[in-house]
mmCIF file of C-alpha atoms in Angstrom:
data_model
loop_
_atom_site.group_PDB
_atom_site.id
_atom_site.type_symbol
_atom_site.label_atom_id
_atom_site.label_comp_id
_atom_site.label_asym_id
_atom_site.label_seq_id
_atom_site.Cartn_x
_atom_site.Cartn_y
_atom_site.Cartn_z
ATOM 1 C CA MET A 1 -13.905 -0.703 20.927
ATOM 2 C CA LEU A 2 -12.356 -0.068 17.549
ATOM 3 C CA VAL A 3 -14.604 0.910 14.616
ATOM 4 C CA ILE A 4 -13.121 -0.522 11.435
ATOM 5 C CA PRO A 5 -14.079 0.746 7.962
ATOM 6 C CA ALA A 6 -14.448 -1.975 5.304
ATOM 7 C CA ILE A 7 -12.973 -1.667 1.851
ATOM 8 C CA ASP A 8 -14.360 -4.611 -0.200
ATOM 9 C CA LEU A 9 -12.581 -4.998 -3.499
ATOM 10 C CA LYS A 10 -14.235 -6.330 -6.643
ATOM 11 C CA ASP A 11 -12.748 -5.855 -10.048
ATOM 12 C CA GLY A 12 -10.464 -3.165 -8.678
ATOM 13 C CA GLN A 13 -13.315 -1.144 -7.260
ATOM 14 C CA CYS A 14 -14.637 -0.426 -3.772
ATOM 15 C CA VAL A 15 -18.011 -2.146 -3.486
ATOM 16 C CA ARG A 16 -20.507 -3.579 -1.003
ATOM 17 C CA LEU A 17 -22.474 -6.765 -1.450
ATOM 18 C CA ARG A 18 -25.850 -7.802 -0.032
ATOM 19 C CA GLN A 19 -25.617 -11.049 1.971
ATOM 20 C CA GLY A 20 -22.376 -11.890 0.151
ATOM 21 C CA ARG A 21 -23.980 -12.129 -3.334
ATOM 22 C CA MET A 22 -21.566 -11.009 -6.023
ATOM 23 C CA ASP A 23 -24.438 -10.230 -8.365
ATOM 24 C CA GLU A 24 -25.866 -7.696 -5.904
ATOM 25 C CA SER A 25 -22.967 -5.300 -5.515
ATOM 26 C CA THR A 26 -22.971 -1.502 -5.219
ATOM 27 C CA VAL A 27 -19.923 0.389 -6.402
ATOM 28 C CA PHE A 28 -19.007 3.149 -3.998
ATOM 29 C CA SER A 29 -15.715 4.228 -5.549
ATOM 30 C CA THR A 30 -13.411 3.373 -8.427
ATOM 31 C CA ASP A 31 -10.400 4.566 -6.352
ATOM 32 C CA PRO A 32 -9.869 2.445 -3.239
ATOM 33 C CA LEU A 33 -6.831 4.543 -2.206
ATOM 34 C CA LYS A 34 -8.996 7.685 -1.982
ATOM 35 C CA VAL A 35 -11.480 5.701 0.068
ATOM 36 C CA ALA A 36 -8.745 4.636 2.498
ATOM 37 C CA ALA A 37 -7.604 8.267 2.760
ATOM 38 C CA ARG A 38 -11.193 9.309 3.538
ATOM 39 C CA TRP A 39 -11.404 6.971 6.518
ATOM 40 C CA ILE A 40 -7.954 7.889 7.782
ATOM 41 C CA ASP A 41 -8.976 11.556 7.737
ATOM 42 C CA ALA A 42 -12.108 10.584 9.769
ATOM 43 C CA GLY A 43 -9.915 8.955 12.442
ATOM 44 C CA ALA A 44 -9.646 5.302 11.353
ATOM 45 C CA ARG A 45 -6.843 3.396 13.088
ATOM 46 C CA ARG A 46 -7.446 0.077 11.273
ATOM 47 C CA ILE A 47 -8.955 -0.830 7.961
ATOM 48 C CA HIS A 48 -10.644 -4.066 6.845
ATOM 49 C CA LEU A 49 -9.778 -5.186 3.346
ATOM 50 C CA VAL A 50 -11.579 -7.982 1.465
ATOM 51 C CA ASP A 51 -10.551 -9.421 -1.889
ATOM 52 C CA LEU A 52 -14.045 -10.437 -3.029
ATOM 53 C CA ASN A 53 -12.853 -11.880 -6.329
ATOM 54 C CA GLY A 54 -10.167 -13.759 -4.412
ATOM 55 C CA ALA A 55 -12.735 -15.288 -2.069
ATOM 56 C CA PHE A 56 -14.438 -17.006 -5.030
ATOM 57 C CA ALA A 57 -11.243 -17.696 -7.023
ATOM 58 C CA GLY A 58 -9.416 -19.234 -4.064
ATOM 59 C CA GLU A 59 -6.366 -17.015 -4.631
ATOM 60 C CA PRO A 60 -5.570 -13.296 -4.456
ATOM 61 C CA VAL A 61 -6.995 -11.244 -7.304
ATOM 62 C CA ASN A 62 -6.883 -7.656 -6.024
ATOM 63 C CA GLY A 63 -3.489 -8.019 -4.374
ATOM 64 C CA GLY A 64 -2.045 -5.068 -6.277
ATOM 65 C CA ILE A 65 -4.587 -2.652 -4.746
ATOM 66 C CA VAL A 66 -3.968 -4.077 -1.263
ATOM 67 C CA ARG A 67 -0.279 -3.475 -1.769
ATOM 68 C CA ASP A 68 -0.854 0.128 -2.916
ATOM 69 C CA ILE A 69 -3.022 0.906 0.134
ATOM 70 C CA VAL A 70 -0.769 -0.493 2.815
ATOM 71 C CA GLN A 71 2.348 1.069 1.243
ATOM 72 C CA GLU A 72 0.672 4.430 0.808
ATOM 73 C CA TYR A 73 -0.552 4.425 4.417
ATOM 74 C CA PRO A 74 2.037 2.441 6.454
ATOM 75 C CA ASP A 75 0.815 3.836 9.810
ATOM 76 C CA LEU A 76 -2.726 2.483 9.277
ATOM 77 C CA GLU A 77 -3.266 -0.953 10.684
ATOM 78 C CA SER A 78 -4.777 -3.283 8.084
ATOM 79 C CA GLN A 79 -6.337 -6.733 7.895
ATOM 80 C CA ILE A 80 -6.994 -8.704 4.719
ATOM 81 C CA GLY A 81 -9.275 -11.610 3.873
ATOM 82 C CA GLY A 82 -10.429 -13.398 0.712
ATOM 83 C CA GLY A 83 -8.730 -16.236 -1.162
ATOM 84 C CA ILE A 84 -6.160 -17.034 1.488
ATOM 85 C CA ARG A 85 -5.555 -20.759 1.147
ATOM 86 C CA ASP A 86 -1.825 -21.335 1.853
ATOM 87 C CA LEU A 87 1.073 -20.076 3.924
ATOM 88 C CA LYS A 88 2.714 -18.523 0.868
ATOM 89 C CA THR A 89 -0.203 -16.149 0.463
ATOM 90 C CA VAL A 90 -0.220 -15.275 4.202
ATOM 91 C CA GLU A 91 3.551 -14.537 4.023
ATOM 92 C CA HIS A 92 3.058 -12.502 0.839
ATOM 93 C CA TYR A 93 0.507 -10.193 2.455
ATOM 94 C CA LEU A 94 2.498 -9.782 5.631
ATOM 95 C CA ASN A 95 5.577 -8.928 3.638
ATOM 96 C CA LEU A 96 3.611 -6.242 1.872
ATOM 97 C CA GLY A 97 2.936 -4.621 5.227
ATOM 98 C CA VAL A 98 -0.541 -5.950 6.035
ATOM 99 C CA ASP A 99 -0.802 -6.356 9.848
ATOM 100 C CA TYR A 100 -3.314 -9.242 10.067
ATOM 101 C CA VAL A 101 -4.419 -11.969 7.679
ATOM 102 C CA ILE A 102 -7.936 -13.430 7.894
ATOM 103 C CA ILE A 103 -8.475 -17.105 7.257
ATOM 104 C CA GLY A 104 -12.081 -18.084 6.611
ATOM 105 C CA THR A 105 -12.861 -21.063 4.326
ATOM 106 C CA MET A 106 -9.683 -22.967 5.274
ATOM 107 C CA ALA A 107 -10.516 -22.666 8.955
ATOM 108 C CA VAL A 108 -13.424 -25.028 8.283
ATOM 109 C CA LYS A 109 -11.938 -27.214 5.563
ATOM 110 C CA ASN A 110 -8.453 -27.544 7.146
ATOM 111 C CA PRO A 111 -8.261 -26.368 10.734
ATOM 112 C CA ASP A 112 -4.624 -27.470 10.969
ATOM 113 C CA PHE A 113 -3.785 -24.820 8.382
ATOM 114 C CA VAL A 114 -4.862 -22.143 10.858
ATOM 115 C CA ARG A 115 -2.688 -23.638 13.562
ATOM 116 C CA GLU A 116 0.297 -23.887 11.210
ATOM 117 C CA ALA A 117 -0.186 -20.247 10.242
ATOM 118 C CA CYS A 118 -0.377 -19.183 13.870
ATOM 119 C CA GLN A 119 2.880 -20.928 14.600
ATOM 120 C CA ALA A 120 4.575 -19.469 11.561
ATOM 121 C CA PHE A 121 3.254 -15.948 12.047
ATOM 122 C CA PRO A 122 2.465 -15.425 15.772
ATOM 123 C CA GLY A 123 -0.167 -12.873 16.540
ATOM 124 C CA LYS A 124 -0.935 -12.222 12.896
ATOM 125 C CA ILE A 125 -3.790 -14.580 12.158
ATOM 126 C CA ILE A 126 -7.486 -13.707 12.441
ATOM 127 C CA VAL A 127 -10.186 -16.389 11.842
ATOM 128 C CA GLY A 128 -13.207 -15.188 9.904
ATOM 129 C CA ILE A 129 -16.404 -16.927 10.919
ATOM 130 C CA ASP A 130 -19.273 -16.091 8.615
ATOM 131 C CA ALA A 131 -22.547 -17.714 9.695
ATOM 132 C CA LYS A 132 -26.069 -18.175 8.419
ATOM 133 C CA ASP A 133 -28.519 -19.140 11.162
ATOM 134 C CA GLY A 134 -25.539 -20.179 13.245
ATOM 135 C CA TRP A 135 -23.978 -22.439 10.574
ATOM 136 C CA VAL A 136 -20.610 -21.454 9.138
ATOM 137 C CA ALA A 137 -20.534 -20.471 5.430
ATOM 138 C CA VAL A 138 -17.494 -20.942 3.160
ATOM 139 C CA GLU A 139 -16.229 -20.236 -0.376
ATOM 140 C CA GLY A 140 -17.277 -16.585 -0.337
ATOM 141 C CA TRP A 141 -20.533 -17.569 1.426
ATOM 142 C CA ALA A 142 -21.489 -19.682 -1.537
ATOM 143 C CA GLU A 143 -21.728 -22.825 0.616
ATOM 144 C CA VAL A 144 -23.102 -23.422 4.121
ATOM 145 C CA SER A 145 -21.152 -26.115 6.050
ATOM 146 C CA ASN A 146 -22.402 -28.453 8.795
ATOM 147 C CA VAL A 147 -20.201 -26.696 11.425
ATOM 148 C CA ARG A 148 -21.679 -24.456 14.064
ATOM 149 C CA ALA A 149 -20.034 -21.056 14.585
ATOM 150 C CA GLU A 150 -19.446 -21.595 18.312
ATOM 151 C CA THR A 151 -17.960 -25.047 17.705
ATOM 152 C CA LEU A 152 -15.496 -23.589 15.203
ATOM 153 C CA ALA A 153 -14.537 -20.720 17.499
ATOM 154 C CA LYS A 154 -13.867 -23.063 20.412
ATOM 155 C CA ALA A 155 -11.633 -25.216 18.215
ATOM 156 C CA PHE A 156 -9.145 -22.333 17.944
ATOM 157 C CA ALA A 157 -9.242 -21.138 21.556
ATOM 158 C CA ASP A 158 -5.733 -22.233 22.292
ATOM 159 C CA SER A 159 -4.199 -22.134 18.857
ATOM 160 C CA GLY A 160 -2.726 -18.640 18.949
ATOM 161 C CA VAL A 161 -5.419 -16.914 16.881
ATOM 162 C CA ASN A 162 -5.282 -13.188 17.357
ATOM 163 C CA SER A 163 -9.096 -12.668 17.231
ATOM 164 C CA ILE A 164 -12.245 -13.755 15.433
ATOM 165 C CA ILE A 165 -14.360 -11.736 12.982
ATOM 166 C CA TYR A 166 -17.978 -12.854 13.272
ATOM 167 C CA THR A 167 -20.314 -11.997 10.448
ATOM 168 C CA ASP A 168 -24.044 -12.692 10.464
ATOM 169 C CA ILE A 169 -24.662 -13.263 6.699
ATOM 170 C CA ASP A 170 -28.412 -12.678 6.940
ATOM 171 C CA ARG A 171 -27.714 -9.121 8.084
ATOM 172 C CA ASP A 172 -24.632 -8.284 6.025
ATOM 173 C CA GLY A 173 -25.298 -5.312 3.745
ATOM 174 C CA MET A 174 -29.024 -5.360 4.607
ATOM 175 C CA MET A 175 -28.959 -2.381 6.946
ATOM 176 C CA GLN A 176 -31.100 -4.199 9.503
ATOM 177 C CA GLY A 177 -28.944 -3.830 12.600
ATOM 178 C CA VAL A 178 -26.194 -5.968 14.017
ATOM 179 C CA ASN A 179 -26.872 -9.310 15.780
ATOM 180 C CA VAL A 180 -25.456 -8.353 19.204
ATOM 181 C CA ALA A 181 -26.825 -11.367 21.033
ATOM 182 C CA ALA A 182 -25.194 -13.897 18.707
ATOM 183 C CA THR A 183 -21.886 -11.966 18.696
ATOM 184 C CA GLU A 184 -21.792 -11.689 22.474
ATOM 185 C CA ALA A 185 -22.730 -15.345 22.851
ATOM 186 C CA LEU A 186 -19.814 -16.328 20.615
ATOM 187 C CA ALA A 187 -17.439 -14.154 22.650
ATOM 188 C CA GLY A 188 -18.573 -15.891 25.802
ATOM 189 C CA ALA A 189 -18.315 -19.340 24.338
ATOM 190 C CA CYS A 190 -14.730 -19.133 23.066
ATOM 191 C CA GLU A 191 -13.249 -16.396 25.230
ATOM 192 C CA LEU A 192 -11.328 -14.941 22.194
ATOM 193 C CA PRO A 193 -11.549 -11.261 21.173
ATOM 194 C CA ILE A 194 -14.448 -10.861 18.755
ATOM 195 C CA ILE A 195 -14.806 -8.295 15.982
ATOM 196 C CA ALA A 196 -18.441 -7.833 15.000
ATOM 197 C CA SER A 197 -19.513 -7.573 11.388
ATOM 198 C CA GLY A 198 -22.722 -7.631 9.382
ATOM 199 C CA GLY A 199 -25.711 -5.386 9.704
ATOM 200 C CA ILE A 200 -24.169 -2.409 11.526
ATOM 201 C CA THR A 201 -26.461 0.411 10.453
ATOM 202 C CA SER A 202 -26.539 3.293 12.976
ATOM 203 C CA MET A 203 -25.161 4.692 16.205
ATOM 204 C CA GLU A 204 -27.638 2.521 18.027
ATOM 205 C CA ASP A 205 -25.741 -0.563 16.863
ATOM 206 C CA ILE A 206 -22.408 0.936 18.025
ATOM 207 C CA VAL A 207 -23.861 1.805 21.374
ATOM 208 C CA ARG A 208 -25.205 -1.741 21.826
ATOM 209 C CA LEU A 209 -21.906 -3.315 20.813
ATOM 210 C CA GLN A 210 -19.879 -0.938 22.980
ATOM 211 C CA SER A 211 -22.104 -1.944 25.933
ATOM 212 C CA ALA A 212 -21.404 -5.608 25.156
ATOM 213 C CA CYS A 213 -17.692 -4.745 24.919
ATOM 214 C CA LEU A 214 -17.731 -3.252 28.433
ATOM 215 C CA ARG A 215 -19.586 -6.286 29.770
ATOM 216 C CA GLY A 216 -16.888 -8.574 28.311
ATOM 217 C CA THR A 217 -14.097 -6.421 29.728
ATOM 218 C CA LYS A 218 -15.650 -6.612 33.211
ATOM 219 C CA SER A 219 -16.069 -10.386 32.944
ATOM 220 C CA GLY A 220 -12.379 -10.846 32.063
ATOM 221 C CA LYS A 221 -13.194 -12.654 28.815
ATOM 222 C CA GLY A 222 -12.083 -11.773 25.277
ATOM 223 C CA GLY A 223 -15.308 -9.899 24.616
ATOM 224 C CA ILE A 224 -16.166 -7.711 21.626
ATOM 225 C CA VAL A 225 -13.205 -5.549 20.709
ATOM 226 C CA GLY A 226 -14.147 -4.155 17.311
ATOM 227 C CA ALA A 227 -16.933 -3.490 14.813
ATOM 228 C CA ILE A 228 -16.556 -3.520 11.044
ATOM 229 C CA SER A 229 -18.844 -1.235 9.076
ATOM 230 C CA GLY A 230 -19.245 -0.971 5.325
ATOM 231 C CA ARG A 231 -22.532 0.041 3.685
ATOM 232 C CA ALA A 232 -23.666 2.223 6.654
ATOM 233 C CA ILE A 233 -20.627 4.502 6.582
ATOM 234 C CA TYR A 234 -20.717 4.741 2.763
ATOM 235 C CA GLU A 235 -24.450 5.561 2.661
ATOM 236 C CA GLY A 236 -24.283 7.889 5.679
ATOM 237 C CA THR A 237 -26.586 6.152 8.121
ATOM 238 C CA LEU A 238 -23.599 5.897 10.467
ATOM 239 C CA ASP A 239 -21.083 8.694 10.956
ATOM 240 C CA PHE A 240 -17.752 6.884 11.255
ATOM 241 C CA ALA A 241 -15.988 9.739 13.074
ATOM 242 C CA GLU A 242 -18.812 10.081 15.590
ATOM 243 C CA ALA A 243 -18.882 6.311 16.143
ATOM 244 C CA GLN A 244 -15.140 6.034 16.915
ATOM 245 C CA ALA A 245 -15.217 9.147 19.068
ATOM 246 C CA TYR A 246 -18.031 7.632 21.160
ATOM 247 C CA CYS A 247 -16.168 4.335 21.631
ATOM 248 C CA ASP A 248 -13.000 6.252 22.686
ATOM 249 C CA ARG A 249 -14.963 8.302 25.159
ATOM 250 C CA MET A 250 -16.561 5.170 26.652
ATOM 251 C CA ARG A 251 -13.135 3.641 26.994
ATOM 252 C CA GLU A 252 -11.827 6.664 28.849
ATOM 253 C CA GLU A 253 -14.796 6.752 31.193
ATOM 254 C CA HIS A 254 -14.787 3.058 32.007
ATOM 255 C CA GLY A 255 -11.066 2.322 31.842
#
């Protein structure tokens, strides 16, 4: 399982929100490039970038910083979400050197857009499913839809989606532990690789997710393949290097 540090961008700074609320943000750094270097030095192999301003504006706002990070560290895998509403934006980010583009709101409002993106850019599209009590939230989590998370995931099972990032909004940024049961249930329902997000607080969460990852591997399903961590690694309740080393060790032991 891959542990993926999050760099959430708001007004050019690296921040973390609580339950997606823009008015409850904590600034962790004014230099996102230095933050990226910190996680690379700790052993990160992929980084999760979010344009928070873009998620609400419906178009990229912090694109310049994203460009600087991916061009400064070309060997680091990257994925970007926030404000991606058209193929032009997808192409723009991929041309910059971003490896994967995350489609969230448009996956609910226009599922055909996801399928078109998958056809145009094979293997490069990740669907972001952010849920509150099992219902998908959109527009930077400002709205809750009438679509269930599992229903949405199943809709893209054969569309060419690379993977799904599943975020439990109620736990995001709250340091209350990850919702392993819901994440594993989603993986079993859609059989696509799932990247867990929201609430990851300590090594206990990583151990539980890694165990679920191994169960998925043995079952032959997509399973849980990654875990995104933000506030926990910035505040020190989770040691990123220790977490990735543990997952690597489990992979070696279990094949």
